[in-house]
């Protein structure tokens, strides 16, 4: 079961790095938020990217706790993280942005699978 936690945390780290780069002005807007903002994100969305990165970090922490990688957290944090992961997976598979769907769709499917493995561990 611990392998699912390590995979999840690694992928979350990549997503956090992606969000940090977009917050810093990387021209990757076509790869997020349905491709609504090609190029650099507008300033309010850069702040949103920072918030999204923080949420991702909390999700990774909850999954790592469930896997036994870090200390324990309340069990509801795992279930909340799993719910957000599933919703994100659905959104990334249904987005109108083809590049976003191709890159983040498989990543979020893998996150969902790891989360489900942790749920049934």
CSV table of C-alpha atoms in Angstrom, one decimal:
chain,number,residue,atom,x,y,z
A,1,UNK,CA,0.0,0.0,0.0
A,2,UNK,CA,2.9,2.4,0.7
A,3,UNK,CA,3.8,2.5,-3.0
A,4,UNK,CA,0.5,4.1,-3.8
A,5,UNK,CA,1.2,6.8,-1.3
A,6,UNK,CA,4.7,7.5,-2.8
A,7,UNK,CA,3.3,7.6,-6.3
A,8,UNK,CA,0.5,9.9,-5.2
A,9,UNK,CA,2.8,12.3,-3.3
A,10,UNK,CA,5.3,12.4,-6.2
A,11,UNK,CA,2.6,13.3,-8.7
A,12,UNK,CA,1.1,15.9,-6.3
A,13,UNK,CA,4.6,17.4,-6.1
A,14,UNK,CA,4.8,17.7,-9.9
A,15,UNK,CA,1.3,19.3,-9.9
A,16,UNK,CA,2.4,21.7,-7.1
A,17,UNK,CA,5.5,22.7,-9.2
A,18,UNK,CA,3.3,23.2,-12.2
A,19,UNK,CA,1.0,25.5,-10.2
A,20,UNK,CA,4.0,27.4,-8.8
A,21,UNK,CA,5.4,28.0,-12.3
A,22,UNK,CA,2.1,29.3,-13.5
A,23,UNK,CA,1.8,31.6,-10.5
A,24,UNK,CA,5.3,32.9,-11.4
A,25,UNK,CA,4.2,33.6,-15.0
A,26,UNK,CA,5.0,30.5,-17.0
A,27,UNK,CA,2.9,30.7,-20.3
A,28,UNK,CA,1.1,27.4,-19.6
A,29,UNK,CA,-2.5,28.7,-19.2
A,30,UNK,CA,-3.7,26.5,-22.0
A,31,UNK,CA,-2.8,23.5,-19.8
A,32,UNK,CA,-5.1,24.5,-16.9
A,33,UNK,CA,-8.6,25.8,-16.2
A,34,UNK,CA,-10.0,24.4,-19.4
A,35,UNK,CA,-7.5,26.3,-21.4
A,36,UNK,CA,-9.4,29.5,-20.8
A,37,UNK,CA,-6.3,31.7,-20.5
A,38,UNK,CA,-3.7,30.8,-23.1
A,39,UNK,CA,-0.2,32.1,-22.3
A,40,UNK,CA,0.4,33.6,-18.8
A,41,UNK,CA,-2.5,33.6,-16.4
A,42,UNK,CA,-4.0,36.9,-15.4
A,43,UNK,CA,-2.9,38.1,-12.0
A,44,UNK,CA,-6.0,37.0,-10.1
A,45,UNK,CA,-5.6,33.5,-11.5
A,46,UNK,CA,-1.9,33.5,-10.5
A,47,UNK,CA,-3.1,33.9,-6.9
A,48,UNK,CA,-5.6,31.1,-7.5
A,49,UNK,CA,-2.7,28.9,-8.7
A,50,UNK,CA,-0.9,29.5,-5.4
A,51,UNK,CA,-4.1,28.5,-3.5
A,52,UNK,CA,-4.5,25.4,-5.7
A,53,UNK,CA,-0.9,24.5,-5.0
A,54,UNK,CA,-1.6,24.7,-1.3
A,55,UNK,CA,-4.7,22.6,-1.6
A,56,UNK,CA,-2.6,20.0,-3.5
A,57,UNK,CA,0.0,20.0,-0.8
A,58,UNK,CA,-2.7,19.3,1.9
A,59,UNK,CA,-4.1,16.5,-0.3
A,60,UNK,CA,-0.7,15.0,-0.6
A,61,UNK,CA,-0.2,15.2,3.1
A,62,UNK,CA,-3.5,13.5,3.8
A,63,UNK,CA,-2.7,10.6,1.4
A,64,UNK,CA,0.9,10.3,2.8
A,65,UNK,CA,-0.6,10.0,6.3
A,66,UNK,CA,-3.0,7.3,5.1
A,67,UNK,CA,-0.1,5.4,3.5
A,68,UNK,CA,1.9,5.6,6.7
A,69,UNK,CA,4.6,7.8,5.2
A,70,UNK,CA,4.0,10.7,7.7
A,71,UNK,CA,2.3,10.9,11.0
A,72,UNK,CA,-1.4,10.4,11.3
A,73,UNK,CA,-4.1,12.9,10.4
A,74,UNK,CA,-7.9,12.7,11.1
A,75,UNK,CA,-9.4,10.1,8.7
A,76,UNK,CA,-11.7,12.7,7.2
A,77,UNK,CA,-8.8,14.4,5.6
A,78,UNK,CA,-8.0,11.3,3.5
A,79,UNK,CA,-11.6,11.0,2.4
A,80,UNK,CA,-11.8,14.7,1.5
A,81,UNK,CA,-8.6,14.4,-0.5
A,82,UNK,CA,-9.9,11.4,-2.3
A,83,UNK,CA,-13.2,13.2,-3.1
A,84,UNK,CA,-11.3,16.2,-4.6
A,85,UNK,CA,-9.0,13.8,-6.5
A,86,UNK,CA,-12.0,12.0,-8.1
A,87,UNK,CA,-13.7,15.3,-9.0
A,88,UNK,CA,-10.4,16.6,-10.4
A,89,UNK,CA,-9.9,13.5,-12.5
A,90,UNK,CA,-13.4,13.8,-14.0
A,91,UNK,CA,-12.8,17.5,-14.7
A,92,UNK,CA,-9.5,16.8,-16.4
A,93,UNK,CA,-11.0,14.1,-18.6
A,94,UNK,CA,-13.9,16.3,-19.6
A,95,UNK,CA,-12.1,19.6,-20.1
A,96,UNK,CA,-12.5,21.3,-23.5
A,97,UNK,CA,-8.7,21.8,-23.6
A,98,UNK,CA,-7.2,18.9,-25.5
A,99,UNK,CA,-3.6,19.5,-24.2
A,100,UNK,CA,-4.9,19.6,-20.6
A,101,UNK,CA,-6.9,16.5,-21.2
A,102,UNK,CA,-4.0,14.6,-22.7
A,103,UNK,CA,-1.5,15.6,-20.0
A,104,UNK,CA,-3.5,15.9,-16.8
A,105,UNK,CA,-6.2,13.3,-17.6
A,106,UNK,CA,-3.8,10.3,-17.3
A,107,UNK,CA,-2.1,11.9,-14.3
A,108,UNK,CA,-5.3,12.3,-12.4
A,109,UNK,CA,-6.5,8.9,-13.3
A,110,UNK,CA,-3.3,7.5,-11.7
A,111,UNK,CA,-3.9,9.7,-8.7
A,112,UNK,CA,-7.5,8.3,-8.4
A,113,UNK,CA,-6.2,4.7,-8.7
A,114,UNK,CA,-3.6,5.4,-6.0
A,115,UNK,CA,-6.2,7.0,-3.8
A,116,UNK,CA,-8.5,4.0,-4.2
A,117,UNK,CA,-5.7,1.6,-3.4
A,118,UNK,CA,-5.1,3.6,-0.2
A,119,UNK,CA,-8.9,3.5,0.6
A,120,UNK,CA,-9.0,-0.3,0.3
A,121,UNK,CA,-5.6,-0.8,1.9
